[in-house]
Amino acid sequence: MDEMTKVRELRAGTPVPDRARLAPGRARLLEAARAGERRRALWRRREFVIVAVVAAVTAVAVTAALLVGGGGSGREVRPAVTPTVPLKGVSAAELLRRAADVVAAEPDGPVPTAEQWIYTKQAQEPYDEQAQHAEGARKLLAGPQESWIRYDGTAMATMELDRTGEKLELTTRTMHLENGGEGDDRSARELYRVLAALPADGAATLEVLREKNAIADPKGVSQAENDYTEISVLLGADVLPSKGLASLYRALATLPGGTVVDHLVETASGRRVIALEHHARPADPESGATMRDQWLIDPQTYRIVGMRLVVGEKVVGGNSLLARAVVDKAGERG
């Protein structure tokens, strides 16, 4: 059976978060932060439907709205010390084509087995020290966030506060992400299969994405904007084959609206990275401020190591990667 047929007729959407309990709420927050504000899409046609690995909440977007509308502090965007990559005058298309050539030449490591887990450790930004969090929530959110998800989408694990509210413990919950088992999320394995099947050419990749009949075009939204959303969904996959990532970069290079920050920037994890900005849109009608997606790209590997939202010169939401590894069981860190 063709691999694509196995994930046919799936559907997706963004479910309402469960705010009744801290533990599941935080698990969803982790996944939403990793996926980003724009990474929610419905992939649909007569024979095929698939959605990105996106969990239940729009926490990044909510954080951004609160900080923009409420005069929150945010974190200043700071240039990295001693830039070593020439970025002045480099267009988004040039950067993406260069990145595509680099990653396409990289050999892929072994594909995870169904029973293996993908471990992710990331720094969220901004963490507002002045926010009115309960002590337990403050302890939970202030440090790096860790999560584990099985490659086949049957379970997820996170570090949660124990009943005393003082210590963190590994908490695992069962899921069934594949073949529409939970209605919206999809496993890393399903996404990998889609990415591995993309053509090498950017224009051809866009044709494939459009053929999937992704998100129905809302009124007033351009084709390029819909293309960007579809690409963003796949860029958020936990396991990205080299040639699939190169295809996405080449497709993104054909779209208008991208700019490259002319210096390396420093992330919340302390990493110096290239910042590719895309999808500028109004953030505050009164001030005229603009919000942009900022993709964080390692200047050596050209892999994405985070994504955040920027308003003016302040980061108002997002995350940056500290570590990712394929491990044999939840709790292992590679």
mmCIF file of C-alpha atoms in Angstrom:
data_model
loop_
_atom_site.group_PDB
_atom_site.id
_atom_site.type_symbol
_atom_site.label_atom_id
_atom_site.label_comp_id
_atom_site.label_asym_id
_atom_site.label_seq_id
_atom_site.Cartn_x
_atom_site.Cartn_y
_atom_site.Cartn_z
ATOM 1 C CA MET A 1 0.000 0.000 0.000
ATOM 2 C CA ASP A 2 1.256 3.472 -0.800
ATOM 3 C CA GLU A 3 2.387 5.246 2.381
ATOM 4 C CA MET A 4 0.297 8.300 1.586
ATOM 5 C CA THR A 5 -2.823 6.155 1.413
ATOM 6 C CA LYS A 6 -2.314 5.124 5.014
ATOM 7 C CA VAL A 7 -3.027 8.661 6.230
ATOM 8 C CA ARG A 8 -5.909 9.447 3.897
ATOM 9 C CA GLU A 9 -9.069 11.117 4.988
ATOM 10 C CA LEU A 10 -7.539 12.550 8.180
ATOM 11 C CA ARG A 11 -8.664 15.925 9.364
ATOM 12 C CA ALA A 12 -7.257 18.540 11.663
ATOM 13 C CA GLY A 13 -8.078 21.548 13.735
ATOM 14 C CA THR A 14 -7.035 23.258 16.902
ATOM 15 C CA PRO A 15 -8.838 21.836 19.940
ATOM 16 C CA VAL A 16 -9.785 23.848 22.997
ATOM 17 C CA PRO A 17 -7.110 23.557 25.698
ATOM 18 C CA ASP A 18 -7.898 21.869 28.974
ATOM 19 C CA ARG A 19 -7.229 24.571 31.554
ATOM 20 C CA ALA A 20 -8.702 22.651 34.443
ATOM 21 C CA ARG A 21 -5.436 21.028 35.358
ATOM 22 C CA LEU A 22 -1.907 22.368 35.203
ATOM 23 C CA ALA A 23 -0.230 19.209 33.907
ATOM 24 C CA PRO A 24 -2.153 18.693 30.657
ATOM 25 C CA GLY A 25 -2.274 22.423 30.137
ATOM 26 C CA ARG A 26 1.487 22.642 30.291
ATOM 27 C CA ALA A 27 1.937 19.656 28.006
ATOM 28 C CA ARG A 28 -0.157 21.436 25.421
ATOM 29 C CA LEU A 29 1.742 24.676 26.003
ATOM 30 C CA LEU A 30 5.005 22.922 25.197
ATOM 31 C CA GLU A 31 3.689 21.586 21.938
ATOM 32 C CA ALA A 32 2.113 24.901 20.937
ATOM 33 C CA ALA A 33 5.311 26.791 21.634
ATOM 34 C CA ARG A 34 7.258 24.338 19.525
ATOM 35 C CA ALA A 35 4.821 24.572 16.686
ATOM 36 C CA GLY A 36 4.370 28.356 16.739
ATOM 37 C CA GLU A 37 1.462 30.658 16.131
ATOM 38 C CA ARG A 38 1.046 29.845 12.446
ATOM 39 C CA ARG A 39 1.551 26.080 12.514
ATOM 40 C CA ARG A 40 -2.041 24.944 12.405
ATOM 41 C CA ALA A 41 -3.306 23.735 9.063
ATOM 42 C CA LEU A 42 -5.745 21.339 7.491
ATOM 43 C CA TRP A 43 -4.356 19.188 4.687
ATOM 44 C CA ARG A 44 -7.221 17.901 2.626
ATOM 45 C CA ARG A 45 -8.157 16.412 -0.739
ATOM 46 C CA ARG A 46 -10.347 13.534 -1.838
ATOM 47 C CA GLU A 47 -7.732 10.899 -1.080
ATOM 48 C CA PHE A 48 -5.427 12.516 1.465
ATOM 49 C CA VAL A 49 -5.601 14.533 4.642
ATOM 50 C CA ILE A 50 -2.793 15.224 7.113
ATOM 51 C CA VAL A 51 -1.998 17.851 9.710
ATOM 52 C CA ALA A 52 1.160 18.983 11.429
ATOM 53 C CA VAL A 53 2.203 17.895 14.894
ATOM 54 C CA VAL A 54 0.496 20.768 16.686
ATOM 55 C CA ALA A 55 -0.945 20.433 20.133
ATOM 56 C CA ALA A 56 -3.954 21.905 21.624
ATOM 57 C CA VAL A 57 -3.378 25.529 22.526
ATOM 58 C CA THR A 58 -2.408 28.790 20.881
ATOM 59 C CA ALA A 59 -0.233 29.762 23.820
ATOM 60 C CA VAL A 60 2.316 31.632 21.750
ATOM 61 C CA ALA A 61 -0.353 33.757 20.114
ATOM 62 C CA VAL A 62 -2.039 34.381 23.467
ATOM 63 C CA THR A 63 1.250 35.438 25.040
ATOM 64 C CA ALA A 64 1.924 37.794 22.162
ATOM 65 C CA ALA A 65 -1.526 39.339 22.395
ATOM 66 C CA LEU A 66 -1.192 39.927 26.132
ATOM 67 C CA LEU A 67 2.218 41.538 25.826
ATOM 68 C CA VAL A 68 1.331 43.711 22.854
ATOM 69 C CA GLY A 69 -2.033 44.797 24.155
ATOM 70 C CA GLY A 70 -1.080 45.075 27.785
ATOM 71 C CA GLY A 71 2.270 46.789 27.528
ATOM 72 C CA GLY A 72 4.191 43.713 28.630
ATOM 73 C CA SER A 73 7.928 43.790 28.924
ATOM 74 C CA GLY A 74 8.981 41.343 26.208
ATOM 75 C CA ARG A 75 12.641 40.652 25.583
ATOM 76 C CA GLU A 76 14.725 43.033 23.542
ATOM 77 C CA VAL A 77 16.090 41.577 20.323
ATOM 78 C CA ARG A 78 19.858 41.735 20.775
ATOM 79 C CA PRO A 79 22.545 41.292 18.135
ATOM 80 C CA ALA A 80 24.883 38.421 18.855
ATOM 81 C CA VAL A 81 28.413 39.263 19.870
ATOM 82 C CA THR A 82 31.068 39.159 17.132
ATOM 83 C CA PRO A 83 29.012 38.208 14.081
ATOM 84 C CA THR A 84 30.866 35.748 11.868
ATOM 85 C CA VAL A 85 28.388 35.263 9.020
ATOM 86 C CA PRO A 86 28.102 37.957 6.314
ATOM 87 C CA LEU A 87 24.406 38.798 6.182
ATOM 88 C CA LYS A 88 24.278 42.427 5.080
ATOM 89 C CA GLY A 89 22.548 42.700 1.741
ATOM 90 C CA VAL A 90 21.556 39.022 1.685
ATOM 91 C CA SER A 91 17.987 38.464 0.517
ATOM 92 C CA ALA A 92 15.662 35.852 1.984
ATOM 93 C CA ALA A 93 15.672 33.941 -1.314
ATOM 94 C CA GLU A 94 19.475 33.888 -1.425
ATOM 95 C CA LEU A 95 19.713 32.661 2.161
ATOM 96 C CA LEU A 96 17.102 29.961 1.642
ATOM 97 C CA ARG A 97 18.668 28.670 -1.555
ATOM 98 C CA ARG A 98 22.049 28.544 0.181
ATOM 99 C CA ALA A 99 20.486 26.743 3.145
ATOM 100 C CA ALA A 100 18.725 24.282 0.841
ATOM 101 C CA ASP A 101 21.970 23.360 -0.892
ATOM 102 C CA VAL A 102 23.695 22.767 2.444
ATOM 103 C CA VAL A 103 20.993 20.637 4.060
ATOM 104 C CA ALA A 104 20.253 18.650 0.885
ATOM 105 C CA ALA A 105 23.839 17.391 0.915
ATOM 106 C CA GLU A 106 23.561 16.122 4.490
ATOM 107 C CA PRO A 107 22.998 12.386 4.983
ATOM 108 C CA ASP A 108 20.009 11.514 7.110
ATOM 109 C CA GLY A 109 20.529 9.539 10.268
ATOM 110 C CA PRO A 110 18.571 6.356 10.928
ATOM 111 C CA VAL A 111 14.825 6.872 10.873
ATOM 112 C CA PRO A 112 13.429 6.340 14.397
ATOM 113 C CA THR A 113 11.568 3.115 15.067
ATOM 114 C CA ALA A 114 7.925 3.234 16.075
ATOM 115 C CA GLU A 115 8.803 2.592 19.732
ATOM 116 C CA GLN A 116 11.480 5.257 20.031
ATOM 117 C CA TRP A 117 10.920 8.694 21.523
ATOM 118 C CA ILE A 118 11.906 12.175 20.388
ATOM 119 C CA TYR A 119 13.313 14.201 23.270
ATOM 120 C CA THR A 120 13.134 17.994 23.056
ATOM 121 C CA LYS A 121 14.566 20.580 25.429
ATOM 122 C CA GLN A 122 13.878 24.218 24.695
ATOM 123 C CA ALA A 123 13.958 27.690 26.181
ATOM 124 C CA GLN A 124 10.757 29.686 25.998
ATOM 125 C CA GLU A 125 10.817 33.414 25.571
ATOM 126 C CA PRO A 126 10.030 35.711 26.999
ATOM 127 C CA TYR A 127 9.590 34.427 30.533
ATOM 128 C CA ASP A 128 8.185 37.372 32.457
ATOM 129 C CA GLU A 129 9.626 37.375 35.974
ATOM 130 C CA GLN A 130 6.972 39.886 37.030
ATOM 131 C CA ALA A 131 4.011 37.789 35.862
ATOM 132 C CA GLN A 132 1.570 36.712 38.540
ATOM 133 C CA HIS A 133 2.236 32.975 38.448
ATOM 134 C CA ALA A 134 1.587 30.686 41.376
ATOM 135 C CA GLU A 135 4.843 29.514 42.932
ATOM 136 C CA GLY A 136 4.508 26.029 41.484
ATOM 137 C CA ALA A 137 3.775 27.345 37.998
ATOM 138 C CA ARG A 138 6.685 29.760 38.279
ATOM 139 C CA LYS A 139 9.012 26.886 39.131
ATOM 140 C CA LEU A 140 7.617 24.891 36.223
ATOM 141 C CA LEU A 141 7.840 27.617 33.587
ATOM 142 C CA ALA A 142 10.994 29.490 34.549
ATOM 143 C CA GLY A 143 13.484 26.860 33.437
ATOM 144 C CA PRO A 144 14.061 24.940 30.213
ATOM 145 C CA GLN A 145 11.086 22.898 29.054
ATOM 146 C CA GLU A 146 11.521 19.184 28.364
ATOM 147 C CA SER A 147 9.195 16.813 26.566
ATOM 148 C CA TRP A 148 9.223 13.354 24.990
ATOM 149 C CA ILE A 149 6.915 12.055 22.271
ATOM 150 C CA ARG A 150 6.863 8.596 20.717
ATOM 151 C CA TYR A 151 7.640 8.531 17.018
ATOM 152 C CA ASP A 152 4.416 6.637 16.326
ATOM 153 C CA GLY A 153 2.371 9.167 18.322
ATOM 154 C CA THR A 154 1.098 6.749 20.967
ATOM 155 C CA ALA A 155 2.397 8.572 24.048
ATOM 156 C CA MET A 156 3.842 11.838 25.314
ATOM 157 C CA ALA A 157 5.794 12.593 28.490
ATOM 158 C CA THR A 158 6.665 15.829 30.276
ATOM 159 C CA MET A 159 8.160 16.926 33.568
ATOM 160 C CA GLU A 160 5.284 17.912 35.865
ATOM 161 C CA LEU A 161 5.011 19.108 39.434
ATOM 162 C CA ASP A 162 4.263 16.373 41.919
ATOM 163 C CA ARG A 163 1.431 16.587 44.426
ATOM 164 C CA THR A 164 3.530 18.621 46.814
ATOM 165 C CA GLY A 165 3.995 21.301 44.173
ATOM 166 C CA GLU A 166 7.701 21.325 44.937
ATOM 167 C CA LYS A 167 9.327 18.622 42.822
ATOM 168 C CA LEU A 168 9.231 17.738 39.157
ATOM 169 C CA GLU A 169 8.435 14.202 38.066
ATOM 170 C CA LEU A 170 8.090 12.473 34.720
ATOM 171 C CA THR A 171 4.450 12.153 33.708
ATOM 172 C CA THR A 172 3.358 10.097 30.704
ATOM 173 C CA ARG A 173 0.009 10.131 28.988
ATOM 174 C CA THR A 174 -1.254 7.784 26.303
ATOM 175 C CA MET A 175 -2.302 9.148 22.918
ATOM 176 C CA HIS A 176 -3.308 7.802 19.525
ATOM 177 C CA LEU A 177 -2.244 10.404 16.990
ATOM 178 C CA GLU A 178 -2.101 8.333 13.829
ATOM 179 C CA ASN A 179 -4.947 7.830 11.374
ATOM 180 C CA GLY A 180 -7.084 10.466 13.060
ATOM 181 C CA GLY A 181 -7.177 8.668 16.399
ATOM 182 C CA GLU A 182 -7.454 11.948 18.320
ATOM 183 C CA GLY A 183 -8.918 14.003 15.537
ATOM 184 C CA ASP A 184 -6.293 16.713 15.152
ATOM 185 C CA ASP A 185 -2.670 15.950 16.017
ATOM 186 C CA ARG A 186 -0.447 13.733 13.860
ATOM 187 C CA SER A 187 2.626 11.690 14.660
ATOM 188 C CA ALA A 188 6.177 12.559 13.678
ATOM 189 C CA ARG A 189 6.163 9.376 11.577
ATOM 190 C CA GLU A 190 3.239 10.569 9.451
ATOM 191 C CA LEU A 191 4.840 13.953 8.863
ATOM 192 C CA TYR A 192 8.164 12.357 7.985
ATOM 193 C CA ARG A 193 6.498 10.364 5.226
ATOM 194 C CA VAL A 194 5.005 13.512 3.726
ATOM 195 C CA LEU A 195 8.314 15.371 3.864
ATOM 196 C CA ALA A 196 10.288 12.509 2.373
ATOM 197 C CA ALA A 197 7.977 12.483 -0.657
ATOM 198 C CA LEU A 198 8.356 16.173 -1.578
ATOM 199 C CA PRO A 199 10.022 16.985 -4.914
ATOM 200 C CA ALA A 200 13.398 18.734 -4.897
ATOM 201 C CA ASP A 201 12.297 21.793 -6.846
ATOM 202 C CA GLY A 202 10.697 24.665 -4.941
ATOM 203 C CA ALA A 203 8.009 25.434 -7.512
ATOM 204 C CA ALA A 204 7.143 21.747 -7.780
ATOM 205 C CA THR A 205 6.901 21.513 -3.998
ATOM 206 C CA LEU A 206 4.417 24.396 -3.984
ATOM 207 C CA GLU A 207 2.365 22.620 -6.642
ATOM 208 C CA VAL A 208 2.268 19.493 -4.481
ATOM 209 C CA LEU A 209 1.204 21.482 -1.416
ATOM 210 C CA ARG A 210 -1.516 23.219 -3.386
ATOM 211 C CA GLU A 211 -2.663 19.913 -4.829
ATOM 212 C CA LYS A 212 -3.222 18.699 -1.279
ATOM 213 C CA ASN A 213 -5.787 21.488 -1.138
ATOM 214 C CA ALA A 214 -4.466 22.874 2.156
ATOM 215 C CA ILE A 215 -6.340 25.476 4.199
ATOM 216 C CA ALA A 216 -9.334 26.822 2.299
ATOM 217 C CA ASP A 217 -8.465 30.295 1.043
ATOM 218 C CA PRO A 218 -10.161 32.849 3.284
ATOM 219 C CA LYS A 219 -11.311 36.103 1.745
ATOM 220 C CA GLY A 220 -8.595 38.700 1.447
ATOM 221 C CA VAL A 221 -5.734 36.215 1.926
ATOM 222 C CA SER A 222 -3.299 35.778 -0.936
ATOM 223 C CA GLN A 223 -2.084 32.496 -2.375
ATOM 224 C CA ALA A 224 1.410 33.333 -1.124
ATOM 225 C CA GLU A 225 0.084 33.697 2.416
ATOM 226 C CA ASN A 226 -1.603 30.316 2.248
ATOM 227 C CA ASP A 227 1.562 28.786 0.808
ATOM 228 C CA TYR A 228 3.548 30.239 3.694
ATOM 229 C CA THR A 229 1.196 28.732 6.254
ATOM 230 C CA GLU A 230 1.453 25.295 4.670
ATOM 231 C CA ILE A 231 5.260 25.460 4.615
ATOM 232 C CA SER A 232 5.293 26.642 8.231
ATOM 233 C CA VAL A 233 3.306 23.586 9.277
ATOM 234 C CA LEU A 234 5.883 21.200 7.870
ATOM 235 C CA LEU A 235 8.843 23.210 9.145
ATOM 236 C CA GLY A 236 7.535 22.420 12.628
ATOM 237 C CA ALA A 237 7.911 18.650 12.268
ATOM 238 C CA ASP A 238 10.006 16.936 14.945
ATOM 239 C CA VAL A 239 11.954 14.830 12.438
ATOM 240 C CA LEU A 240 12.908 16.575 9.203
ATOM 241 C CA PRO A 241 14.612 14.568 6.441
ATOM 242 C CA SER A 242 17.373 16.603 4.806
ATOM 243 C CA LYS A 243 15.947 16.596 1.301
ATOM 244 C CA GLY A 244 12.451 17.372 2.608
ATOM 245 C CA LEU A 245 13.751 20.396 4.518
ATOM 246 C CA ALA A 246 15.646 21.531 1.419
ATOM 247 C CA SER A 247 12.407 21.298 -0.585
ATOM 248 C CA LEU A 248 10.611 23.489 1.954
ATOM 249 C CA TYR A 249 13.423 26.061 1.879
ATOM 250 C CA ARG A 250 13.329 26.225 -1.921
ATOM 251 C CA ALA A 251 9.562 26.599 -1.885
ATOM 252 C CA LEU A 252 9.751 29.351 0.734
ATOM 253 C CA ALA A 253 12.404 31.107 -1.372
ATOM 254 C CA THR A 254 9.812 31.618 -4.121
ATOM 255 C CA LEU A 255 7.438 33.509 -1.821
ATOM 256 C CA PRO A 256 7.504 37.275 -1.282
ATOM 257 C CA GLY A 257 7.763 38.994 2.082
ATOM 258 C CA GLY A 258 10.853 37.427 3.606
ATOM 259 C CA THR A 259 13.769 39.438 4.998
ATOM 260 C CA VAL A 260 17.044 38.508 6.660
ATOM 261 C CA VAL A 261 18.199 40.355 9.783
ATOM 262 C CA ASP A 262 21.633 41.688 8.818
ATOM 263 C CA HIS A 263 23.400 40.331 11.904
ATOM 264 C CA LEU A 264 23.306 37.184 13.978
ATOM 265 C CA VAL A 265 20.881 37.392 16.886
ATOM 266 C CA GLU A 266 21.026 35.833 20.329
ATOM 267 C CA THR A 267 18.263 33.475 21.369
ATOM 268 C CA ALA A 268 16.913 32.734 24.833
ATOM 269 C CA SER A 269 19.109 29.632 24.835
ATOM 270 C CA GLY A 270 22.212 31.773 24.289
ATOM 271 C CA ARG A 271 22.726 30.591 20.731
ATOM 272 C CA ARG A 272 23.882 32.924 17.943
ATOM 273 C CA VAL A 273 21.696 32.339 14.915
ATOM 274 C CA ILE A 274 20.461 33.750 11.630
ATOM 275 C CA ALA A 275 17.017 35.338 11.875
ATOM 276 C CA LEU A 276 14.753 35.008 8.847
ATOM 277 C CA GLU A 277 11.645 37.146 9.176
ATOM 278 C CA HIS A 278 8.406 36.420 7.370
ATOM 279 C CA HIS A 279 4.691 37.112 7.460
ATOM 280 C CA ALA A 280 4.562 40.679 8.731
ATOM 281 C CA ARG A 281 1.071 41.646 9.929
ATOM 282 C CA PRO A 282 -0.481 44.338 12.146
ATOM 283 C CA ALA A 283 -0.019 43.739 15.856
ATOM 284 C CA ASP A 284 -1.517 46.878 17.353
ATOM 285 C CA PRO A 285 -3.820 49.084 15.236
ATOM 286 C CA GLU A 286 -3.327 52.083 17.531
ATOM 287 C CA SER A 287 0.466 52.165 17.411
ATOM 288 C CA GLY A 288 0.845 50.713 13.944
ATOM 289 C CA ALA A 289 3.243 48.085 15.309
ATOM 290 C CA THR A 290 3.941 45.075 13.112
ATOM 291 C CA MET A 291 4.365 41.484 14.224
ATOM 292 C CA ARG A 292 6.690 39.144 12.321
ATOM 293 C CA ASP A 293 7.525 35.477 12.470
ATOM 294 C CA GLN A 294 11.238 35.056 13.048
ATOM 295 C CA TRP A 295 12.704 31.693 12.068
ATOM 296 C CA LEU A 296 15.958 30.972 13.882
ATOM 297 C CA ILE A 297 18.499 29.164 11.699
ATOM 298 C CA ASP A 298 21.833 27.707 12.757
ATOM 299 C CA PRO A 299 24.532 29.490 10.697
ATOM 300 C CA GLN A 300 26.565 26.292 10.256
ATOM 301 C CA THR A 301 24.005 23.545 9.678
ATOM 302 C CA TYR A 302 21.215 25.810 8.335
ATOM 303 C CA ARG A 303 18.740 23.808 10.381
ATOM 304 C CA ILE A 304 15.891 25.579 12.158
ATOM 305 C CA VAL A 305 16.586 25.831 15.883
ATOM 306 C CA GLY A 306 13.588 27.878 16.960
ATOM 307 C CA MET A 307 10.828 30.240 15.985
ATOM 308 C CA ARG A 308 9.581 33.347 17.751
ATOM 309 C CA LEU A 309 7.279 36.329 17.306
ATOM 310 C CA VAL A 310 8.731 39.818 17.196
ATOM 311 C CA VAL A 311 6.926 43.143 17.551
ATOM 312 C CA GLY A 312 9.128 46.132 16.837
ATOM 313 C CA GLU A 313 12.392 45.147 18.490
ATOM 314 C CA LYS A 314 10.876 42.937 21.184
ATOM 315 C CA VAL A 315 10.395 39.203 21.268
ATOM 316 C CA VAL A 316 6.873 38.502 22.504
ATOM 317 C CA GLY A 317 6.653 34.730 22.190
ATOM 318 C CA GLY A 318 8.333 31.638 20.865
ATOM 319 C CA ASN A 319 11.074 29.182 21.699
ATOM 320 C CA SER A 320 14.623 28.182 20.889
ATOM 321 C CA LEU A 321 16.035 24.701 20.867
ATOM 322 C CA LEU A 322 18.513 23.554 23.485
ATOM 323 C CA ALA A 323 18.649 19.868 22.603
ATOM 324 C CA ARG A 324 16.849 17.227 20.575
ATOM 325 C CA ALA A 325 17.588 13.509 20.407
ATOM 326 C CA VAL A 326 16.051 10.168 19.556
ATOM 327 C CA VAL A 327 15.981 7.991 22.672
ATOM 328 C CA ASP A 328 14.669 4.574 23.613
ATOM 329 C CA LYS A 329 12.332 5.598 26.417
ATOM 330 C CA ALA A 330 10.756 8.619 28.059
ATOM 331 C CA GLY A 331 13.056 10.221 30.612
ATOM 332 C CA GLU A 332 16.212 9.571 28.625
ATOM 333 C CA ARG A 333 18.011 12.613 27.249
ATOM 334 C CA GLY A 334 20.361 11.095 24.704
#
